[in-house]
C-alpha cells in the first residue's frame, strides 16, 4: 500500500513536531529529576551530619521517603519519554509490519488506559487524605505528599500519548518497522 505524498508529508511534519516536543518535555523532566536527586542528597546528608553531631532531625527520614517517592515517579515519567522501561519486544518484532503496528497501538492504548485509571484513583483519594498531614511535619498535608501519583500518571500519559500518535500517523511500510515500535530505545 502506498501513501499519498500529502499524507506522507503531513505525517513527517507531525513526527518532527512530536520529536521536538518530546525533546523539550524530556529536558524538563530531566531537570525535575535532577533537582529531586539533589534535594534528596542534601536532605539525607544533612540528616546524617546532624545525627552524628548528636542533634537528630526528627523529620529527615520521613521527608527522605517522600522525596524518594517523588523521584521514583518522576523518573518513571522520564523513562516513558525516553522509552527506557523494561520490555520484551522479540515476539512483536517477528510479526509482519501490519500486525506489529496493531499490537504496538493496542499496547500503547493499554499503557495509557492503566495510567489514566491510576491518575483517576490518585485524584479520588485526595479528599480522603484531606485532614491528614505528615507525622513529623504536621504543616505538610498528605494531599501534597500523595499528589505524586496523579501528577506522575498525567506526565506518563502525555509521554505515552505522543508515541501513540507516532504509531497512528506513521505509514506502515512493506518490510519496514510499521511505525514507532513499543520497543524503541530500551523499552
mmCIF file with all atom_site columns, C-alpha atoms in Angstrom:
data_model
loop_
_atom_site.group_PDB
_atom_site.id
_atom_site.type_symbol
_atom_site.label_atom_id
_atom_site.label_alt_id
_atom_site.label_comp_id
_atom_site.label_asym_id
_atom_site.label_entity_id
_atom_site.label_seq_id
_atom_site.pdbx_PDB_ins_code
_atom_site.Cartn_x
_atom_site.Cartn_y
_atom_site.Cartn_z
_atom_site.occupancy
_atom_site.B_iso_or_equiv
_atom_site.pdbx_formal_charge
_atom_site.auth_seq_id
_atom_site.auth_comp_id
_atom_site.auth_asym_id
_atom_site.auth_atom_id
_atom_site.pdbx_PDB_model_num
ATOM 1   C CA . UNK A 1 1   ? 0.000   0.000   0.000  1.00 0.00 ? 1   UNK A CA 1
ATOM 2   C CA . UNK A 1 2   ? 1.388   3.405   -0.908 1.00 0.00 ? 2   UNK A CA 1
ATOM 3   C CA . UNK A 1 3   ? 0.677   6.575   0.986  1.00 0.00 ? 3   UNK A CA 1
ATOM 4   C CA . UNK A 1 4   ? -0.129  9.751   -0.999 1.00 0.00 ? 4   UNK A CA 1
ATOM 5   C CA . UNK A 1 5   ? 2.646   12.347  -0.873 1.00 0.00 ? 5   UNK A CA 1
ATOM 6   C CA . UNK A 1 6   ? 0.486   14.896  1.004  1.00 0.00 ? 6   UNK A CA 1
ATOM 7   C CA . UNK A 1 7   ? -0.346  12.384  3.738  1.00 0.00 ? 7   UNK A CA 1
ATOM 8   C CA . UNK A 1 8   ? 3.295   11.341  3.976  1.00 0.00 ? 8   UNK A CA 1
ATOM 9   C CA . UNK A 1 9   ? 4.433   14.964  4.309  1.00 0.00 ? 9   UNK A CA 1
ATOM 10  C CA . UNK A 1 10  ? 1.802   15.651  6.963  1.00 0.00 ? 10  UNK A CA 1
ATOM 11  C CA . UNK A 1 11  ? 2.859   12.528  8.856  1.00 0.00 ? 11  UNK A CA 1
ATOM 12  C CA . UNK A 1 12  ? 6.513   13.588  8.659  1.00 0.00 ? 12  UNK A CA 1
ATOM 13  C CA . UNK A 1 13  ? 5.598   17.060  9.965  1.00 0.00 ? 13  UNK A CA 1
ATOM 14  C CA . UNK A 1 14  ? 3.661   15.578  12.878 1.00 0.00 ? 14  UNK A CA 1
ATOM 15  C CA . UNK A 1 15  ? 6.510   13.201  13.650 1.00 0.00 ? 15  UNK A CA 1
ATOM 16  C CA . UNK A 1 16  ? 9.034   16.064  13.641 1.00 0.00 ? 16  UNK A CA 1
ATOM 17  C CA . UNK A 1 17  ? 6.813   18.193  15.890 1.00 0.00 ? 17  UNK A CA 1
ATOM 18  C CA . UNK A 1 18  ? 6.395   15.282  18.310 1.00 0.00 ? 18  UNK A CA 1
ATOM 19  C CA . UNK A 1 19  ? 10.159  14.701  18.397 1.00 0.00 ? 19  UNK A CA 1
ATOM 20  C CA . UNK A 1 20  ? 10.715  18.379  19.244 1.00 0.00 ? 20  UNK A CA 1
ATOM 21  C CA . UNK A 1 21  ? 8.010   18.275  21.920 1.00 0.00 ? 21  UNK A CA 1
ATOM 22  C CA . UNK A 1 22  ? 9.408   15.057  23.440 1.00 0.00 ? 22  UNK A CA 1
ATOM 23  C CA . UNK A 1 23  ? 12.898  16.560  23.434 1.00 0.00 ? 23  UNK A CA 1
ATOM 24  C CA . UNK A 1 24  ? 11.759  19.606  25.391 1.00 0.00 ? 24  UNK A CA 1
ATOM 25  C CA . UNK A 1 25  ? 9.486   17.540  27.614 1.00 0.00 ? 25  UNK A CA 1
ATOM 26  C CA . UNK A 1 26  ? 12.341  15.136  28.340 1.00 0.00 ? 26  UNK A CA 1
ATOM 27  C CA . UNK A 1 27  ? 14.695  18.009  29.215 1.00 0.00 ? 27  UNK A CA 1
ATOM 28  C CA . UNK A 1 28  ? 12.088  19.441  31.595 1.00 0.00 ? 28  UNK A CA 1
ATOM 29  C CA . UNK A 1 29  ? 11.697  16.060  33.295 1.00 0.00 ? 29  UNK A CA 1
ATOM 30  C CA . UNK A 1 30  ? 15.489  15.690  33.470 1.00 0.00 ? 30  UNK A CA 1
ATOM 31  C CA . UNK A 1 31  ? 15.646  18.980  35.379 1.00 0.00 ? 31  UNK A CA 1
ATOM 32  C CA . UNK A 1 32  ? 12.856  17.872  37.726 1.00 0.00 ? 32  UNK A CA 1
ATOM 33  C CA . UNK A 1 33  ? 14.507  14.503  38.364 1.00 0.00 ? 33  UNK A CA 1
ATOM 34  C CA . UNK A 1 34  ? 17.922  16.145  38.788 1.00 0.00 ? 34  UNK A CA 1
ATOM 35  C CA . UNK A 1 35  ? 16.534  18.688  41.255 1.00 0.00 ? 35  UNK A CA 1
ATOM 36  C CA . UNK A 1 36  ? 14.835  15.932  43.238 1.00 0.00 ? 36  UNK A CA 1
ATOM 37  C CA . UNK A 1 37  ? 18.088  13.953  43.330 1.00 0.00 ? 37  UNK A CA 1
ATOM 38  C CA . UNK A 1 38  ? 19.995  16.978  44.626 1.00 0.00 ? 38  UNK A CA 1
ATOM 39  C CA . UNK A 1 39  ? 17.298  17.695  47.222 1.00 0.00 ? 39  UNK A CA 1
ATOM 40  C CA . UNK A 1 40  ? 17.337  14.094  48.396 1.00 0.00 ? 40  UNK A CA 1
ATOM 41  C CA . UNK A 1 41  ? 21.136  14.072  48.596 1.00 0.00 ? 41  UNK A CA 1
ATOM 42  C CA . UNK A 1 42  ? 21.260  17.331  50.563 1.00 0.00 ? 42  UNK A CA 1
ATOM 43  C CA . UNK A 1 43  ? 18.436  16.287  52.877 1.00 0.00 ? 43  UNK A CA 1
ATOM 44  C CA . UNK A 1 44  ? 19.901  12.859  53.701 1.00 0.00 ? 44  UNK A CA 1
ATOM 45  C CA . UNK A 1 45  ? 23.416  14.275  54.102 1.00 0.00 ? 45  UNK A CA 1
ATOM 46  C CA . UNK A 1 46  ? 22.082  16.933  56.489 1.00 0.00 ? 46  UNK A CA 1
ATOM 47  C CA . UNK A 1 47  ? 20.243  14.238  58.433 1.00 0.00 ? 47  UNK A CA 1
ATOM 48  C CA . UNK A 1 48  ? 23.412  12.159  58.784 1.00 0.00 ? 48  UNK A CA 1
ATOM 49  C CA . UNK A 1 49  ? 25.535  15.164  59.779 1.00 0.00 ? 49  UNK A CA 1
ATOM 50  C CA . UNK A 1 50  ? 23.020  16.294  62.386 1.00 0.00 ? 50  UNK A CA 1
ATOM 51  C CA . UNK A 1 51  ? 22.693  12.761  63.756 1.00 0.00 ? 51  UNK A CA 1
ATOM 52  C CA . UNK A 1 52  ? 26.490  12.412  64.036 1.00 0.00 ? 52  UNK A CA 1
ATOM 53  C CA . UNK A 1 53  ? 26.579  15.770  65.849 1.00 0.00 ? 53  UNK A CA 1
ATOM 54  C CA . UNK A 1 54  ? 24.066  14.446  68.375 1.00 0.00 ? 54  UNK A CA 1
ATOM 55  C CA . UNK A 1 55  ? 21.181  16.640  67.191 1.00 0.00 ? 55  UNK A CA 1
ATOM 56  C CA . UNK A 1 56  ? 18.981  14.336  65.088 1.00 0.00 ? 56  UNK A CA 1
ATOM 57  C CA . UNK A 1 57  ? 16.422  15.954  62.848 1.00 0.00 ? 57  UNK A CA 1
ATOM 58  C CA . UNK A 1 58  ? 13.057  14.400  63.638 1.00 0.00 ? 58  UNK A CA 1
ATOM 59  C CA . UNK A 1 59  ? 11.757  14.932  60.130 1.00 0.00 ? 59  UNK A CA 1
ATOM 60  C CA . UNK A 1 60  ? 14.607  13.881  57.845 1.00 0.00 ? 60  UNK A CA 1
ATOM 61  C CA . UNK A 1 61  ? 13.683  10.203  57.340 1.00 0.00 ? 61  UNK A CA 1
ATOM 62  C CA . UNK A 1 62  ? 10.029  10.958  56.581 1.00 0.00 ? 62  UNK A CA 1
ATOM 63  C CA . UNK A 1 63  ? 10.976  13.716  54.143 1.00 0.00 ? 63  UNK A CA 1
ATOM 64  C CA . UNK A 1 64  ? 13.569  11.416  52.533 1.00 0.00 ? 64  UNK A CA 1
ATOM 65  C CA . UNK A 1 65  ? 10.850  8.814   51.949 1.00 0.00 ? 65  UNK A CA 1
ATOM 66  C CA . UNK A 1 66  ? 8.613   11.395  50.292 1.00 0.00 ? 66  UNK A CA 1
ATOM 67  C CA . UNK A 1 67  ? 11.461  12.735  48.142 1.00 0.00 ? 67  UNK A CA 1
ATOM 68  C CA . UNK A 1 68  ? 12.354  9.184   47.100 1.00 0.00 ? 68  UNK A CA 1
ATOM 69  C CA . UNK A 1 69  ? 8.740   8.540   46.066 1.00 0.00 ? 69  UNK A CA 1
ATOM 70  C CA . UNK A 1 70  ? 8.636   11.768  44.046 1.00 0.00 ? 70  UNK A CA 1
ATOM 71  C CA . UNK A 1 71  ? 11.999  10.924  42.484 1.00 0.00 ? 71  UNK A CA 1
ATOM 72  C CA . UNK A 1 72  ? 10.850  7.420   41.573 1.00 0.00 ? 72  UNK A CA 1
ATOM 73  C CA . UNK A 1 73  ? 7.589   8.511   39.993 1.00 0.00 ? 73  UNK A CA 1
ATOM 74  C CA . UNK A 1 74  ? 9.181   11.456  38.159 1.00 0.00 ? 74  UNK A CA 1
ATOM 75  C CA . UNK A 1 75  ? 11.961  9.154   36.959 1.00 0.00 ? 75  UNK A CA 1
ATOM 76  C CA . UNK A 1 76  ? 9.319   6.785   35.647 1.00 0.00 ? 76  UNK A CA 1
ATOM 77  C CA . UNK A 1 77  ? 7.810   9.612   33.599 1.00 0.00 ? 77  UNK A CA 1
ATOM 78  C CA . UNK A 1 78  ? 11.280  10.436  32.247 1.00 0.00 ? 78  UNK A CA 1
ATOM 79  C CA . UNK A 1 79  ? 11.797  6.771   31.381 1.00 0.00 ? 79  UNK A CA 1
ATOM 80  C CA . UNK A 1 80  ? 8.495   6.840   29.462 1.00 0.00 ? 80  UNK A CA 1
ATOM 81  C CA . UNK A 1 81  ? 9.687   9.803   27.402 1.00 0.00 ? 81  UNK A CA 1
ATOM 82  C CA . UNK A 1 82  ? 12.958  8.014   26.648 1.00 0.00 ? 82  UNK A CA 1
ATOM 83  C CA . UNK A 1 83  ? 11.293  4.620   26.034 1.00 0.00 ? 83  UNK A CA 1
ATOM 84  C CA . UNK A 1 84  ? 13.579  3.196   28.704 1.00 0.00 ? 84  UNK A CA 1
ATOM 85  C CA . UNK A 1 85  ? 11.146  0.959   30.573 1.00 0.00 ? 85  UNK A CA 1
ATOM 86  C CA . UNK A 1 86  ? 11.881  -2.734  30.523 1.00 0.00 ? 86  UNK A CA 1
ATOM 87  C CA . UNK A 1 87  ? 10.220  -4.743  27.798 1.00 0.00 ? 87  UNK A CA 1
ATOM 88  C CA . UNK A 1 88  ? 10.367  -7.909  25.717 1.00 0.00 ? 88  UNK A CA 1
ATOM 89  C CA . UNK A 1 89  ? 9.933   -6.870  22.078 1.00 0.00 ? 89  UNK A CA 1
ATOM 90  C CA . UNK A 1 90  ? 11.251  -10.024 20.409 1.00 0.00 ? 90  UNK A CA 1
ATOM 91  C CA . UNK A 1 91  ? 7.850   -11.645 19.747 1.00 0.00 ? 91  UNK A CA 1
ATOM 92  C CA . UNK A 1 92  ? 6.343   -8.439  18.366 1.00 0.00 ? 92  UNK A CA 1
ATOM 93  C CA . UNK A 1 93  ? 9.417   -7.807  16.208 1.00 0.00 ? 93  UNK A CA 1
ATOM 94  C CA . UNK A 1 94  ? 8.880   -11.182 14.482 1.00 0.00 ? 94  UNK A CA 1
ATOM 95  C CA . UNK A 1 95  ? 5.378   -10.195 13.352 1.00 0.00 ? 95  UNK A CA 1
ATOM 96  C CA . UNK A 1 96  ? 4.605   -8.809  9.911  1.00 0.00 ? 96  UNK A CA 1
ATOM 97  C CA . UNK A 1 97  ? 4.583   -4.975  9.801  1.00 0.00 ? 97  UNK A CA 1
ATOM 98  C CA . UNK A 1 98  ? 0.784   -4.593  9.842  1.00 0.00 ? 98  UNK A CA 1
ATOM 99  C CA . UNK A 1 99  ? 0.311   -6.916  12.813 1.00 0.00 ? 99  UNK A CA 1
ATOM 100 C CA . UNK A 1 100 ? 3.289   -5.356  14.592 1.00 0.00 ? 100 UNK A CA 1
ATOM 101 C CA . UNK A 1 101 ? 1.753   -1.919  14.181 1.00 0.00 ? 101 UNK A CA 1
ATOM 102 C CA . UNK A 1 102 ? -1.631  -3.058  15.512 1.00 0.00 ? 102 UNK A CA 1
ATOM 103 C CA . UNK A 1 103 ? -0.061  -4.805  18.514 1.00 0.00 ? 103 UNK A CA 1
ATOM 104 C CA . UNK A 1 104 ? 2.054   -1.736  19.270 1.00 0.00 ? 104 UNK A CA 1
ATOM 105 C CA . UNK A 1 105 ? -1.023  0.518   19.066 1.00 0.00 ? 105 UNK A CA 1
ATOM 106 C CA . UNK A 1 106 ? -3.001  -1.845  21.316 1.00 0.00 ? 106 UNK A CA 1
ATOM 107 C CA . UNK A 1 107 ? -0.132  -1.972  23.812 1.00 0.00 ? 107 UNK A CA 1
ATOM 108 C CA . UNK A 1 108 ? 0.088   1.852   23.885 1.00 0.00 ? 108 UNK A CA 1
ATOM 109 C CA . UNK A 1 109 ? -3.661  2.051   24.489 1.00 0.00 ? 109 UNK A CA 1
ATOM 110 C CA . UNK A 1 110 ? -3.390  -0.412  27.391 1.00 0.00 ? 110 UNK A CA 1
ATOM 111 C CA . UNK A 1 111 ? -0.493  1.524   28.945 1.00 0.00 ? 111 UNK A CA 1
ATOM 112 C CA . UNK A 1 112 ? -2.350  4.826   28.575 1.00 0.00 ? 112 UNK A CA 1
ATOM 113 C CA . UNK A 1 113 ? -5.558  3.322   29.997 1.00 0.00 ? 113 UNK A CA 1
ATOM 114 C CA . UNK A 1 114 ? -3.647  1.972   33.017 1.00 0.00 ? 114 UNK A CA 1
ATOM 115 C CA . UNK A 1 115 ? -2.137  5.360   33.815 1.00 0.00 ? 115 UNK A CA 1
ATOM 116 C CA . UNK A 1 116 ? -5.444  7.157   33.267 1.00 0.00 ? 116 UNK A CA 1
ATOM 117 C CA . UNK A 1 117 ? -7.028  4.795   35.818 1.00 0.00 ? 117 UNK A CA 1
ATOM 118 C CA . UNK A 1 118 ? -4.056  5.241   38.180 1.00 0.00 ? 118 UNK A CA 1
ATOM 119 C CA . UNK A 1 119 ? -4.351  9.025   37.881 1.00 0.00 ? 119 UNK A CA 1
ATOM 120 C CA . UNK A 1 120 ? -8.111  8.865   38.481 1.00 0.00 ? 120 UNK A CA 1
ATOM 121 C CA . UNK A 1 121 ? -7.655  6.729   41.589 1.00 0.00 ? 121 UNK A CA 1
ATOM 122 C CA . UNK A 1 122 ? -4.877  9.046   42.764 1.00 0.00 ? 122 UNK A CA 1
ATOM 123 C CA . UNK A 1 123 ? -7.159  12.059  42.437 1.00 0.00 ? 123 UNK A CA 1
ATOM 124 C CA . UNK A 1 124 ? -10.075 10.232  44.069 1.00 0.00 ? 124 UNK A CA 1
ATOM 125 C CA . UNK A 1 125 ? -8.074  9.547   47.253 1.00 0.00 ? 125 UNK A CA 1
ATOM 126 C CA . UNK A 1 126 ? -7.262  13.226  47.721 1.00 0.00 ? 126 UNK A CA 1
ATOM 127 C CA . UNK A 1 127 ? -10.500 14.001  49.618 1.00 0.00 ? 127 UNK A CA 1
ATOM 128 C CA . UNK A 1 128 ? -9.892  11.003  51.877 1.00 0.00 ? 128 UNK A CA 1
ATOM 129 C CA . UNK A 1 129 ? -6.495  12.423  52.851 1.00 0.00 ? 129 UNK A CA 1
ATOM 130 C CA . UNK A 1 130 ? -7.767  16.000  53.220 1.00 0.00 ? 130 UNK A CA 1
ATOM 131 C CA . UNK A 1 131 ? -7.380  16.148  57.005 1.00 0.00 ? 131 UNK A CA 1
ATOM 132 C CA . UNK A 1 132 ? -4.157  14.160  57.276 1.00 0.00 ? 132 UNK A CA 1
ATOM 133 C CA . UNK A 1 133 ? -0.635  15.524  57.443 1.00 0.00 ? 133 UNK A CA 1
ATOM 134 C CA . UNK A 1 134 ? 2.895   14.204  57.755 1.00 0.00 ? 134 UNK A CA 1
ATOM 135 C CA . UNK A 1 135 ? 3.746   12.974  61.251 1.00 0.00 ? 135 UNK A CA 1
ATOM 136 C CA . UNK A 1 136 ? 6.984   14.883  61.727 1.00 0.00 ? 136 UNK A CA 1
ATOM 137 C CA . UNK A 1 137 ? 5.906   17.970  59.745 1.00 0.00 ? 137 UNK A CA 1
ATOM 138 C CA . UNK A 1 138 ? 2.227   18.488  60.584 1.00 0.00 ? 138 UNK A CA 1
ATOM 139 C CA . UNK A 1 139 ? 2.018   21.584  58.369 1.00 0.00 ? 139 UNK A CA 1
ATOM 140 C CA . UNK A 1 140 ? 2.647   19.430  55.239 1.00 0.00 ? 140 UNK A CA 1
ATOM 141 C CA . UNK A 1 141 ? -0.663  17.925  54.063 1.00 0.00 ? 141 UNK A CA 1
ATOM 142 C CA . UNK A 1 142 ? -0.781  14.325  52.892 1.00 0.00 ? 142 UNK A CA 1
ATOM 143 C CA . UNK A 1 143 ? -2.659  15.572  49.819 1.00 0.00 ? 143 UNK A CA 1
ATOM 144 C CA . UNK A 1 144 ? 0.573   17.179  48.676 1.00 0.00 ? 144 UNK A CA 1
ATOM 145 C CA . UNK A 1 145 ? 2.627   14.096  49.509 1.00 0.00 ? 145 UNK A CA 1
ATOM 146 C CA . UNK A 1 146 ? 0.291   11.713  47.680 1.00 0.00 ? 146 UNK A CA 1
ATOM 147 C CA . UNK A 1 147 ? -0.296  14.019  44.721 1.00 0.00 ? 147 UNK A CA 1
ATOM 148 C CA . UNK A 1 148 ? 2.762   12.413  43.165 1.00 0.00 ? 148 UNK A CA 1
ATOM 149 C CA . UNK A 1 149 ? 0.538   9.575   41.928 1.00 0.00 ? 149 UNK A CA 1
ATOM 150 C CA . UNK A 1 150 ? -1.889  11.574  39.756 1.00 0.00 ? 150 UNK A CA 1
ATOM 151 C CA . UNK A 1 151 ? 0.808   14.063  38.732 1.00 0.00 ? 151 UNK A CA 1
ATOM 152 C CA . UNK A 1 152 ? 3.207   11.374  37.540 1.00 0.00 ? 152 UNK A CA 1
ATOM 153 C CA . UNK A 1 153 ? 0.371   9.415   35.913 1.00 0.00 ? 153 UNK A CA 1
ATOM 154 C CA . UNK A 1 154 ? -0.502  12.526  33.889 1.00 0.00 ? 154 UNK A CA 1
ATOM 155 C CA . UNK A 1 155 ? 3.159   13.038  32.938 1.00 0.00 ? 155 UNK A CA 1
ATOM 156 C CA . UNK A 1 156 ? 3.398   9.432   31.765 1.00 0.00 ? 156 UNK A CA 1
ATOM 157 C CA . UNK A 1 157 ? 0.123   9.666   29.809 1.00 0.00 ? 157 UNK A CA 1
ATOM 158 C CA . UNK A 1 158 ? 1.480   12.712  27.950 1.00 0.00 ? 158 UNK A CA 1
ATOM 159 C CA . UNK A 1 159 ? 4.680   10.838  27.067 1.00 0.00 ? 159 UNK A CA 1
ATOM 160 C CA . UNK A 1 160 ? 2.900   7.662   26.013 1.00 0.00 ? 160 UNK A CA 1
ATOM 161 C CA . UNK A 1 161 ? 0.284   9.587   24.031 1.00 0.00 ? 161 UNK A CA 1
ATOM 162 C CA . UNK A 1 162 ? 2.974   11.160  21.875 1.00 0.00 ? 162 UNK A CA 1
ATOM 163 C CA . UNK A 1 163 ? 4.192   7.677   20.949 1.00 0.00 ? 163 UNK A CA 1
ATOM 164 C CA . UNK A 1 164 ? 0.632   6.562   20.256 1.00 0.00 ? 164 UNK A CA 1
ATOM 165 C CA . UNK A 1 165 ? 0.265   9.462   17.814 1.00 0.00 ? 165 UNK A CA 1
ATOM 166 C CA . UNK A 1 166 ? 3.549   8.380   16.202 1.00 0.00 ? 166 UNK A CA 1
ATOM 167 C CA . UNK A 1 167 ? 2.184   4.871   15.751 1.00 0.00 ? 167 UNK A CA 1
ATOM 168 C CA . UNK A 1 168 ? -1.125  6.027   14.309 1.00 0.00 ? 168 UNK A CA 1
ATOM 169 C CA . UNK A 1 169 ? 0.327   8.691   11.987 1.00 0.00 ? 169 UNK A CA 1
ATOM 170 C CA . UNK A 1 170 ? 3.335   6.685   10.778 1.00 0.00 ? 170 UNK A CA 1
ATOM 171 C CA . UNK A 1 171 ? 2.633   4.975   7.495  1.00 0.00 ? 171 UNK A CA 1
ATOM 172 C CA . UNK A 1 172 ? 3.362   1.263   7.548  1.00 0.00 ? 172 UNK A CA 1
ATOM 173 C CA . UNK A 1 173 ? 5.973   0.337   5.001  1.00 0.00 ? 173 UNK A CA 1
ATOM 174 C CA . UNK A 1 174 ? 6.365   -3.059  3.435  1.00 0.00 ? 174 UNK A CA 1
ATOM 175 C CA . UNK A 1 175 ? 9.221   -4.752  5.209  1.00 0.00 ? 175 UNK A CA 1
ATOM 176 C CA . UNK A 1 176 ? 9.652   -1.680  7.486  1.00 0.00 ? 176 UNK A CA 1
ATOM 177 C CA . UNK A 1 177 ? 9.003   -1.339  11.155 1.00 0.00 ? 177 UNK A CA 1
ATOM 178 C CA . UNK A 1 178 ? 5.322   -0.411  10.806 1.00 0.00 ? 178 UNK A CA 1
ATOM 179 C CA . UNK A 1 179 ? 5.546   2.763   12.860 1.00 0.00 ? 179 UNK A CA 1
ATOM 180 C CA . UNK A 1 180 ? 7.341   3.565   16.072 1.00 0.00 ? 180 UNK A CA 1
ATOM 181 C CA . UNK A 1 181 ? 7.777   0.292   17.889 1.00 0.00 ? 181 UNK A CA 1
ATOM 182 C CA . UNK A 1 182 ? 6.874   -0.180  21.506 1.00 0.00 ? 182 UNK A CA 1
ATOM 183 C CA . UNK A 1 183 ? 10.420  -1.428  21.863 1.00 0.00 ? 183 UNK A CA 1
ATOM 184 C CA . UNK A 1 184 ? 12.133  1.743   20.621 1.00 0.00 ? 184 UNK A CA 1
ATOM 185 C CA . UNK A 1 185 ? 15.110  2.622   22.759 1.00 0.00 ? 185 UNK A CA 1
ATOM 186 C CA . UNK A 1 186 ? 15.451  0.231   25.658 1.00 0.00 ? 186 UNK A CA 1
ATOM 187 C CA . UNK A 1 187 ? 11.710  -0.255  26.026 1.00 0.00 ? 187 UNK A CA 1
#
